[in-house]
PDB file of C-alpha atoms and ligand atoms in Angstrom:
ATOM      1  CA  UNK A   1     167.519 138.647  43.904  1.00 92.00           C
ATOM      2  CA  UNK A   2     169.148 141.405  41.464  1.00 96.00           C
ATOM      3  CA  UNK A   3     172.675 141.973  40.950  1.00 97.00           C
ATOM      4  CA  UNK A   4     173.763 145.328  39.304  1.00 97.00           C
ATOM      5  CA  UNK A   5     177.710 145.985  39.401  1.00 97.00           C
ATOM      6  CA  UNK A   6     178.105 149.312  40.320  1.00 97.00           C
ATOM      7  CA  UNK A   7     181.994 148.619  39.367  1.00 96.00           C
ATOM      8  CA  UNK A   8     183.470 145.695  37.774  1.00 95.00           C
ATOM      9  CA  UNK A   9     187.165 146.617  37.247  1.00 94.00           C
ATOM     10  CA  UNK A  10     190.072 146.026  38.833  1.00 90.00           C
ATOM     11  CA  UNK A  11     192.232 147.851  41.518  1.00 88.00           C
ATOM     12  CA  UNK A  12     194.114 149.950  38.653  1.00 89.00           C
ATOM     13  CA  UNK A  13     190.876 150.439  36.464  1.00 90.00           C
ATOM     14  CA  UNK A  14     189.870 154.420  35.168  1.00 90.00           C
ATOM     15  CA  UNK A  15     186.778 153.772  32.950  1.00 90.00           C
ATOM     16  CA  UNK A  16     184.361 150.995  35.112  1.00 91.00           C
ATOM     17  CA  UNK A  17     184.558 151.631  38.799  1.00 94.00           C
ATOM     18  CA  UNK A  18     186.214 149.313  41.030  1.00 96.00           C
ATOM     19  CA  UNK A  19     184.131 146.101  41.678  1.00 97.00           C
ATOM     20  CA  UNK A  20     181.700 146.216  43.576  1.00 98.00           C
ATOM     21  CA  UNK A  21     177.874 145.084  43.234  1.00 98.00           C
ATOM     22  CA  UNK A  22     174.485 146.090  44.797  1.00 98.00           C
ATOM     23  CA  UNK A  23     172.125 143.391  45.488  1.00 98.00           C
ATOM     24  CA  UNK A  24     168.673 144.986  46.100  1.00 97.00           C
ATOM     25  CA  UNK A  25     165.841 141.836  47.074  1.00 96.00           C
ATOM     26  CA  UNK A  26     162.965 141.872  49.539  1.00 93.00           C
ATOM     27  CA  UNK A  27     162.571 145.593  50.224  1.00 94.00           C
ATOM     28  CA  UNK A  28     165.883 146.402  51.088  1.00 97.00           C
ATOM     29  CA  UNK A  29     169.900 146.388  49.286  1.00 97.00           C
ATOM     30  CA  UNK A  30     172.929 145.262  50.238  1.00 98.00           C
ATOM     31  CA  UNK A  31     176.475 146.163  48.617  1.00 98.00           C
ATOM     32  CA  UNK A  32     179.288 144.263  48.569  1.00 98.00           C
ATOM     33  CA  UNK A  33     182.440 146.320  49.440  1.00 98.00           C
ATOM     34  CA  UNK A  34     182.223 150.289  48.602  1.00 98.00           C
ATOM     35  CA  UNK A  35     185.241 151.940  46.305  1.00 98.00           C
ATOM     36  CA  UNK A  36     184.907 155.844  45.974  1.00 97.00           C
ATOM     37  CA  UNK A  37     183.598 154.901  42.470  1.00 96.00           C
ATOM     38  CA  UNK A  38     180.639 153.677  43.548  1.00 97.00           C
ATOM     39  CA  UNK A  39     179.247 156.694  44.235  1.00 96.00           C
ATOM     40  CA  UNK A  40     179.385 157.673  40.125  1.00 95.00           C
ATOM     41  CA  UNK A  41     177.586 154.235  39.677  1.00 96.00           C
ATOM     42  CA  UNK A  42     175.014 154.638  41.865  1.00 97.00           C
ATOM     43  CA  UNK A  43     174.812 158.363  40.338  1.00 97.00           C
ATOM     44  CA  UNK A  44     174.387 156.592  37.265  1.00 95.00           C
ATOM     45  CA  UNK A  45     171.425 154.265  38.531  1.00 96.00           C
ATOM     46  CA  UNK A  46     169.477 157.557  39.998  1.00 97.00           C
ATOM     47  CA  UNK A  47     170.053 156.546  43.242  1.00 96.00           C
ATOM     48  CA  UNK A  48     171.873 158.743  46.473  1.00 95.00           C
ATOM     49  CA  UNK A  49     174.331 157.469  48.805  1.00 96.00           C
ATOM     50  CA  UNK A  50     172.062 157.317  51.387  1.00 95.00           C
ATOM     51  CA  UNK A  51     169.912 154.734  50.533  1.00 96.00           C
ATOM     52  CA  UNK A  52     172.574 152.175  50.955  1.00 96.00           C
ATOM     53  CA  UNK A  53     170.845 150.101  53.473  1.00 97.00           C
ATOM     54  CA  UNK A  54     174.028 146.757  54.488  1.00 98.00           C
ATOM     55  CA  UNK A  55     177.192 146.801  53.446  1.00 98.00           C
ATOM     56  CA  UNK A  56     179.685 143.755  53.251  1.00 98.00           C
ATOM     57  CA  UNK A  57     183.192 144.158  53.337  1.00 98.00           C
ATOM     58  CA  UNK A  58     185.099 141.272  51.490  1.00 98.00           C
ATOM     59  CA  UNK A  59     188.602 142.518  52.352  1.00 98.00           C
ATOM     60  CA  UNK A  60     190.893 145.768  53.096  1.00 98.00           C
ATOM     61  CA  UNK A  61     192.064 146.577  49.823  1.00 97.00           C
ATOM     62  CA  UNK A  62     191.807 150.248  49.278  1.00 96.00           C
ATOM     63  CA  UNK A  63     189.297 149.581  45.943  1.00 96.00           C
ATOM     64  CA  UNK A  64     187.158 147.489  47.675  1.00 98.00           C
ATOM     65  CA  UNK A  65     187.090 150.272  50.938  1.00 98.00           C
ATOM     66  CA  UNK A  66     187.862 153.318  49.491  1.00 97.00           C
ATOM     67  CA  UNK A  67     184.173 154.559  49.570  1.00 97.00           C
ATOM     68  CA  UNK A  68     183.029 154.110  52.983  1.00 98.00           C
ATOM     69  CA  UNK A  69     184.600 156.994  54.150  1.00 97.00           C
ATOM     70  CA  UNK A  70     182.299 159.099  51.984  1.00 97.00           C
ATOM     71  CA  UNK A  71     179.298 156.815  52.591  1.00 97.00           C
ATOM     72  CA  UNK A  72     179.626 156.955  56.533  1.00 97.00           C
ATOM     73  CA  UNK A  73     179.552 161.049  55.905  1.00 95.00           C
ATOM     74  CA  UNK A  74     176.966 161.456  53.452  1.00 95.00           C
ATOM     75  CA  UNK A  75     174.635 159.592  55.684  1.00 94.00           C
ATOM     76  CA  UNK A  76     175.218 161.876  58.578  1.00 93.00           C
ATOM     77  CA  UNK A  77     174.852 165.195  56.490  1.00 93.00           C
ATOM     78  CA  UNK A  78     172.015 163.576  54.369  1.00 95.00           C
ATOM     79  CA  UNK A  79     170.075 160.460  56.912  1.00 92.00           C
ATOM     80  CA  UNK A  80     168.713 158.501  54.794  1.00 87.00           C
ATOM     81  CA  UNK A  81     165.323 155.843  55.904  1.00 89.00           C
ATOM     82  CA  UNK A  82     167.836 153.885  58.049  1.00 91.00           C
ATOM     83  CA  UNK A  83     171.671 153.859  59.385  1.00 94.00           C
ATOM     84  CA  UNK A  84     173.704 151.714  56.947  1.00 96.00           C
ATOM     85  CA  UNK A  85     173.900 148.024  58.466  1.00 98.00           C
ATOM     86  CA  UNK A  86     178.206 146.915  58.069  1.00 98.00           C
ATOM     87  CA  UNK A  87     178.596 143.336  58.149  1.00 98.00           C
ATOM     88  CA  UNK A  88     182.517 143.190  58.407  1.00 98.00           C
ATOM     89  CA  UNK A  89     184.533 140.047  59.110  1.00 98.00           C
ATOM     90  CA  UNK A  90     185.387 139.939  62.472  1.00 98.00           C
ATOM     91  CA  UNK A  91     189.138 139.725  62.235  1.00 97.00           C
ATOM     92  CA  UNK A  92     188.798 142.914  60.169  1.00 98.00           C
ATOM     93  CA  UNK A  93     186.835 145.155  62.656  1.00 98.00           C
ATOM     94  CA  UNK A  94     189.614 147.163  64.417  1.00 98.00           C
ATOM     95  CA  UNK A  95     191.522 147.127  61.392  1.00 98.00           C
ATOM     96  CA  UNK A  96     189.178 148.839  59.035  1.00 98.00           C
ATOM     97  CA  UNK A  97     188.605 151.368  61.470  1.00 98.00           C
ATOM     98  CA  UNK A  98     191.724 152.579  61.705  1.00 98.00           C
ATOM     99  CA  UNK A  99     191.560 153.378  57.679  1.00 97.00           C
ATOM    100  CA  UNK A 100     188.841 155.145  58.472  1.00 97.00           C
ATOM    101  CA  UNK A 101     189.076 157.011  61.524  1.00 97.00           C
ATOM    102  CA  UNK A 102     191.603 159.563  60.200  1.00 96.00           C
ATOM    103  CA  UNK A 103     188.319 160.810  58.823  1.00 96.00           C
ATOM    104  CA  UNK A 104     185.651 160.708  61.026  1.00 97.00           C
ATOM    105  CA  UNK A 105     186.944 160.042  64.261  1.00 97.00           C
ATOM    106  CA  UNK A 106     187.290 164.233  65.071  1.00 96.00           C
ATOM    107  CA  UNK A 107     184.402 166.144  63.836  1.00 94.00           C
ATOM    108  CA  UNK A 108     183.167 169.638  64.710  1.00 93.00           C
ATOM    109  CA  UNK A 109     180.607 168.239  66.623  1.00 91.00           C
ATOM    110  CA  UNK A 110     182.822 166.063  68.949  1.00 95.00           C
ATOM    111  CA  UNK A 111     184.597 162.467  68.566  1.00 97.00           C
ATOM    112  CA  UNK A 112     183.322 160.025  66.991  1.00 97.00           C
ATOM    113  CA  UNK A 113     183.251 156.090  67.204  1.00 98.00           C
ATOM    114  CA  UNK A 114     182.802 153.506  64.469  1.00 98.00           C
ATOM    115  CA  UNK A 115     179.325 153.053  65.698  1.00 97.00           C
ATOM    116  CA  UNK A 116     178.258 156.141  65.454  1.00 97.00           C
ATOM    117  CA  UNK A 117     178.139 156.138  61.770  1.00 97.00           C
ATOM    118  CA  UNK A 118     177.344 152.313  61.302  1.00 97.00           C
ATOM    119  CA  UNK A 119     174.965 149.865  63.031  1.00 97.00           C
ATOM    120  CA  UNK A 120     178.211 147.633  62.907  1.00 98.00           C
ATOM    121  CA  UNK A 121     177.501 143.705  62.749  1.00 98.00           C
ATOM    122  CA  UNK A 122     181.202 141.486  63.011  1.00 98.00           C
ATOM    123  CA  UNK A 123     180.621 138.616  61.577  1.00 98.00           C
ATOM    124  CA  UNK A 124     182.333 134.988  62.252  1.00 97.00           C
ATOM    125  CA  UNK A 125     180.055 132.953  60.007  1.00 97.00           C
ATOM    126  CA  UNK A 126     177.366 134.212  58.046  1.00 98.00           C
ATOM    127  CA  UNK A 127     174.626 136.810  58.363  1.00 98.00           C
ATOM    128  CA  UNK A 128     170.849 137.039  57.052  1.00 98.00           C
ATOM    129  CA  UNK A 129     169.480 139.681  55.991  1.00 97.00           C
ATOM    130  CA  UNK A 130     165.234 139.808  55.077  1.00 96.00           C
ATOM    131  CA  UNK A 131     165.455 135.914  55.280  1.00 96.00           C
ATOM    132  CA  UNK A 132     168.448 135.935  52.995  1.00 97.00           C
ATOM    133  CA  UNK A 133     171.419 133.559  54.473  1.00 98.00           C
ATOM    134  CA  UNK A 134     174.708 134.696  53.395  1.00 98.00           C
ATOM    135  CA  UNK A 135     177.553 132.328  54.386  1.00 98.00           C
ATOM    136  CA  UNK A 136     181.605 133.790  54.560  1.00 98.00           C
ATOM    137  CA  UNK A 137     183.786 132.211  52.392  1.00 98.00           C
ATOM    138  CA  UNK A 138     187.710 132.380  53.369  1.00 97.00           C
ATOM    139  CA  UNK A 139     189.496 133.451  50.030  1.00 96.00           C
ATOM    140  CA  UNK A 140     193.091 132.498  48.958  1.00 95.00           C
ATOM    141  CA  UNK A 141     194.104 136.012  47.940  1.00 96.00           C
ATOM    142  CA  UNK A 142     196.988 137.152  49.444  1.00 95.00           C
ATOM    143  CA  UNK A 143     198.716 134.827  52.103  1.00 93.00           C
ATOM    144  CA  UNK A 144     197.975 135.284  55.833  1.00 93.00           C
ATOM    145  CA  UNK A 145     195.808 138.538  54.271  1.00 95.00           C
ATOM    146  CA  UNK A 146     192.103 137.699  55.844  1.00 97.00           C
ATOM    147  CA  UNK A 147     189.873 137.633  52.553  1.00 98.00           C
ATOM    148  CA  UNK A 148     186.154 136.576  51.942  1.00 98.00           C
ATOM    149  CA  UNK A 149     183.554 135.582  49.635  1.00 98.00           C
ATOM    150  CA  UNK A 150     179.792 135.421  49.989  1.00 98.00           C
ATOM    151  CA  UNK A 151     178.229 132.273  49.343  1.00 98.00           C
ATOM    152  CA  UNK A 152     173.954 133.085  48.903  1.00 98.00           C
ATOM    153  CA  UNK A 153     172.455 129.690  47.953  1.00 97.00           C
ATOM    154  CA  UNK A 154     170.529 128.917  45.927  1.00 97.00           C
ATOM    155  CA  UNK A 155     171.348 132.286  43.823  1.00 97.00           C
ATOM    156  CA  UNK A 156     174.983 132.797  43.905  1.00 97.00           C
ATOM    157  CA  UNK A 157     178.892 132.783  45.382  1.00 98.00           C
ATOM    158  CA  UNK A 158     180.663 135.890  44.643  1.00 98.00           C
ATOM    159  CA  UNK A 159     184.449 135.421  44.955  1.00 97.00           C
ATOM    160  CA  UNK A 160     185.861 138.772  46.473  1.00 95.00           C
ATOM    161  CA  UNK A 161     189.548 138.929  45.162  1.00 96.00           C
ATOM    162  CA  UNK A 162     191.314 135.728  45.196  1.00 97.00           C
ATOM    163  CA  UNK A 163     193.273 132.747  43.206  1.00 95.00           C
ATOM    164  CA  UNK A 164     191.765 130.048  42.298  1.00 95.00           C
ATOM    165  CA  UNK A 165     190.162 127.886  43.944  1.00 96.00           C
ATOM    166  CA  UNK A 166     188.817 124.798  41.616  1.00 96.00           C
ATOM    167  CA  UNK A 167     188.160 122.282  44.637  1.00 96.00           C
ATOM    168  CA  UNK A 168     185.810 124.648  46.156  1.00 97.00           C
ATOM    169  CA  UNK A 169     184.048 125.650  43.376  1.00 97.00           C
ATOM    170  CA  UNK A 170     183.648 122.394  42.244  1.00 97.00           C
ATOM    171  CA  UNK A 171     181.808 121.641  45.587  1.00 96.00           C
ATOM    172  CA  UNK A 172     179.267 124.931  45.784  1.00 96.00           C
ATOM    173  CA  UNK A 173     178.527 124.517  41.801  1.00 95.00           C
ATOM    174  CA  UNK A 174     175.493 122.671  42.195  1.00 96.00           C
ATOM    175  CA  UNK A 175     174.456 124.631  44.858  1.00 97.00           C
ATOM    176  CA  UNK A 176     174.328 127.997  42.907  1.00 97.00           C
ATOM    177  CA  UNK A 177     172.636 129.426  40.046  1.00 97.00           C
ATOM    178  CA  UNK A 178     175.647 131.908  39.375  1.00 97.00           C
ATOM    179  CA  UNK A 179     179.107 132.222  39.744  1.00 98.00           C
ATOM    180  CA  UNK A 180     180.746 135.803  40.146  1.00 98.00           C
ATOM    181  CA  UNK A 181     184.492 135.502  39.926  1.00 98.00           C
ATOM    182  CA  UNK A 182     187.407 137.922  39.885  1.00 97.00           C
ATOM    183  CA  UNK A 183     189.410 137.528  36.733  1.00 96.00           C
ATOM    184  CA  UNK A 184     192.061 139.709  36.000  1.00 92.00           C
ATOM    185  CA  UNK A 185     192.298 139.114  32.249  1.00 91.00           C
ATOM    186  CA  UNK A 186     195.373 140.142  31.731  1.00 85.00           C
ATOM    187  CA  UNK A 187     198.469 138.443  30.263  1.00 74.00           C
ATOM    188  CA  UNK A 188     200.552 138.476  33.086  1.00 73.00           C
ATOM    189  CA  UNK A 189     199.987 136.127  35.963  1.00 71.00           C
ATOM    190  CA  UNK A 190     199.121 138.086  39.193  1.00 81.00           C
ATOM    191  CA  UNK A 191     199.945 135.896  42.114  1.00 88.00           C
ATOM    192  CA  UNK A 192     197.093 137.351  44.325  1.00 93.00           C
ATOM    193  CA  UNK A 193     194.333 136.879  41.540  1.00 94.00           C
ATOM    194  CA  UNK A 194     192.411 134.313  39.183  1.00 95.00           C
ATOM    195  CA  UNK A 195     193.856 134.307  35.378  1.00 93.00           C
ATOM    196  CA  UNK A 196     191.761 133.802  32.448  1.00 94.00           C
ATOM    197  CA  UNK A 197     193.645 130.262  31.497  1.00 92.00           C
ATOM    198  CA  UNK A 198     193.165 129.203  35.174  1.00 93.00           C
ATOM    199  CA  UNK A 199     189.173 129.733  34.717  1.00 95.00           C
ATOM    200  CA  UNK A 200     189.124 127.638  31.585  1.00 95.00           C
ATOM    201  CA  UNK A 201     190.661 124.791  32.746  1.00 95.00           C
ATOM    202  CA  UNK A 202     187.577 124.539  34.985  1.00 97.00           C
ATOM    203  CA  UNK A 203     184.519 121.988  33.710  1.00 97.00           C
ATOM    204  CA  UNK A 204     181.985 123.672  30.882  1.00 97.00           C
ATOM    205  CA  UNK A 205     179.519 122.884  33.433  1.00 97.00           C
ATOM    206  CA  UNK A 206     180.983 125.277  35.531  1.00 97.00           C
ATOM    207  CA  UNK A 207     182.475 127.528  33.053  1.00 98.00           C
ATOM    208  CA  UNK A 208     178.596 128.162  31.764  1.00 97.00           C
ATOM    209  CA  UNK A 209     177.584 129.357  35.623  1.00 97.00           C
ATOM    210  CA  UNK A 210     180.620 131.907  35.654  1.00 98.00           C
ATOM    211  CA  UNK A 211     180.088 135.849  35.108  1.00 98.00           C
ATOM    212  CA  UNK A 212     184.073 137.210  35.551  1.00 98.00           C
ATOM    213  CA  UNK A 213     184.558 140.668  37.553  1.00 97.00           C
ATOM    214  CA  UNK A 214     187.250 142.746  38.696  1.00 97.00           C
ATOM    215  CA  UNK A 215     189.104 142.996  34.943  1.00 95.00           C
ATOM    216  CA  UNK A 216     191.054 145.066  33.217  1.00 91.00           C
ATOM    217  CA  UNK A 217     189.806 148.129  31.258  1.00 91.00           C
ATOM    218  CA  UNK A 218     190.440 146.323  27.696  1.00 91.00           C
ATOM    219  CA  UNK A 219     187.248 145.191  27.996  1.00 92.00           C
ATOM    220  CA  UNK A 220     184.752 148.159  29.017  1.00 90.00           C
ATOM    221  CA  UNK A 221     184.035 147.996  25.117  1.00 91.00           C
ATOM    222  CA  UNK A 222     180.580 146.045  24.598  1.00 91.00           C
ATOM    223  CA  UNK A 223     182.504 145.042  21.372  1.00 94.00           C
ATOM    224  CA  UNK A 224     185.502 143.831  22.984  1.00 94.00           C
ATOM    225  CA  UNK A 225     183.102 141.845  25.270  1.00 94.00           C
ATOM    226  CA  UNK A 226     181.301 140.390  22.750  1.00 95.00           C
ATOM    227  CA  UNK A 227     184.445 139.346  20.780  1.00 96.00           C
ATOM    228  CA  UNK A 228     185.291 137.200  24.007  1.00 96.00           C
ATOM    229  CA  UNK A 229     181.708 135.774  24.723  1.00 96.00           C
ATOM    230  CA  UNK A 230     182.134 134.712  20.998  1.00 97.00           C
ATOM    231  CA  UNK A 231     185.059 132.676  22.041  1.00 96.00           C
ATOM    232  CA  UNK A 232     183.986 131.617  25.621  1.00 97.00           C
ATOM    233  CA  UNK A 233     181.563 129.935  28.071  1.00 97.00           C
ATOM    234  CA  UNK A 234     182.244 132.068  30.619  1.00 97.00           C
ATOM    235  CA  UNK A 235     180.357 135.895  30.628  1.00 97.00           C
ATOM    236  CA  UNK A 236     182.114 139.163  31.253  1.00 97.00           C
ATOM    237  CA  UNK A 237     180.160 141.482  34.218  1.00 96.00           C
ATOM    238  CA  UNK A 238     178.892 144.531  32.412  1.00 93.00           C
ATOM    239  CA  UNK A 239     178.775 147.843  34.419  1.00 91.00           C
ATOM    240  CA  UNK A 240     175.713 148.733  35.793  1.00 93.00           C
ATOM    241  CA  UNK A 241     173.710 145.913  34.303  1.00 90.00           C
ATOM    242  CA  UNK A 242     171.518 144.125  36.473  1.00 91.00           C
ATOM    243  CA  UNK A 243     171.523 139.937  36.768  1.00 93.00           C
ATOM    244  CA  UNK A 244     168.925 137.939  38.123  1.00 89.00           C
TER     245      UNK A 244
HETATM  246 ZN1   ZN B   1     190.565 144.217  44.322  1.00 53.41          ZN
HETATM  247 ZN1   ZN B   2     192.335 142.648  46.839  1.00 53.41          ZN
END
């Protein structure tokens, strides 16, 4: 199982893409959520649009959806080995479609459905994907705002956007190898989103598993990164760099 952020900023960020990461294991990938910027990261990694085999959709935030738009076209005007597999939280289904259907439901070659550009998969529970379990996670991100993580034992629970929440992660932490967490790392308190002093009031223990995502652009510096992992237990994600 590798991880490569294709994105690891936040929902304001220029320089790093929005967050987002490709998991490629077995033979196939899978990409958790899809900004627009992805498209410059996977650019970056030598790889086309079109090989985007399953998507997951955490949430409807316009930096963590942004991209499919783009995705769902470039895979009709460029087919790639298979039709991209969307695994999208049931309560989110209709909802997501209508951010996207402004674009794709009229086309010069008649109407178009949702399914016609995904093999859609609405998911209550979890999904597996080449023998791969990955279990939903309700998030605490914005309230009555459906929100998810993915929880991929034994390898890793990636947060989506959300507060915090220490009781859970003090039950999966034995479970996982790695935890990816949003962390705004910024000085103000967002009430939607995990601060820095939250995170280190969390056990070492914990604190050592954690590799923060979704930040502010004052760190896209390797220097200003390493300045902090002088300091702290807990890792910064780096762009395009790919965990294990
Ligand atoms: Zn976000
Ligand atoms: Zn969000």
């Amino acid at each position: 199982m590798k991880i490569t952020f294709l994105g690891c900023g936040d929902g304001f960020s220029v320089e790093q893409g929005h967050n987002s990461a490709l998991l490629t294991f077995g033979d196939t990938n899978l990409c958790i959520d899809f900004p627009e910027s992805n498209h410059w990261g996977l650019h970056q990694l030598g790889m086309q649009l079109n090989q985007i085999e399953h998507i997951f959709i955490t949430h409807l935030h316009e930096d963590h959806v942004n991209g499919l738009q783009k995705l769902a076209l470039f895979h009709k005007v460029y087919p790639g080995k298979v039709k991209p597999r969307l695994y999208i939280p049931i309560g989110l289904k209709d909802d997501l479609w209508q951010i996207l259907r402004h674009g794709l439901e009229l086309t010069t070659r008649g109407k178009r459905v949702f399914e016609d550009y995904f093999d859609l998969v609405a998911v209550e529970n979890e999904f597996e994907i080449a023998g791969v379990r990955f279990e939903l996670i309700q998030t605490l991100h914005v309230l009555d705002m459906l929100s998810y993580g993915l929880l991929c034992k034994p390898y890793f629970y990636f947060s989506g956007d959300t507060r915090l929440d220490a009781g859970y992660l003090l039950q999966i932490s034995e479970e996982v190898q790695t935890i990816y967490h949003e962390c705004h790392m910024q000085d103000d308190q967002l009430p939607s989103h995990t601060s820095l002093e939250e995170v280190l009031t969390l056990p070492e223990t914990i604190q050592k598993k954690m590799i923060l995502m979704h930040y502010v652009d004052d760190y896209v510096q390797s220097s200003a990164r390493q300045v902090f992992h002088d300091k702290h237990l807990v890792r910064l994600a780096e762009p395009l760099r790919a965990y294990e």
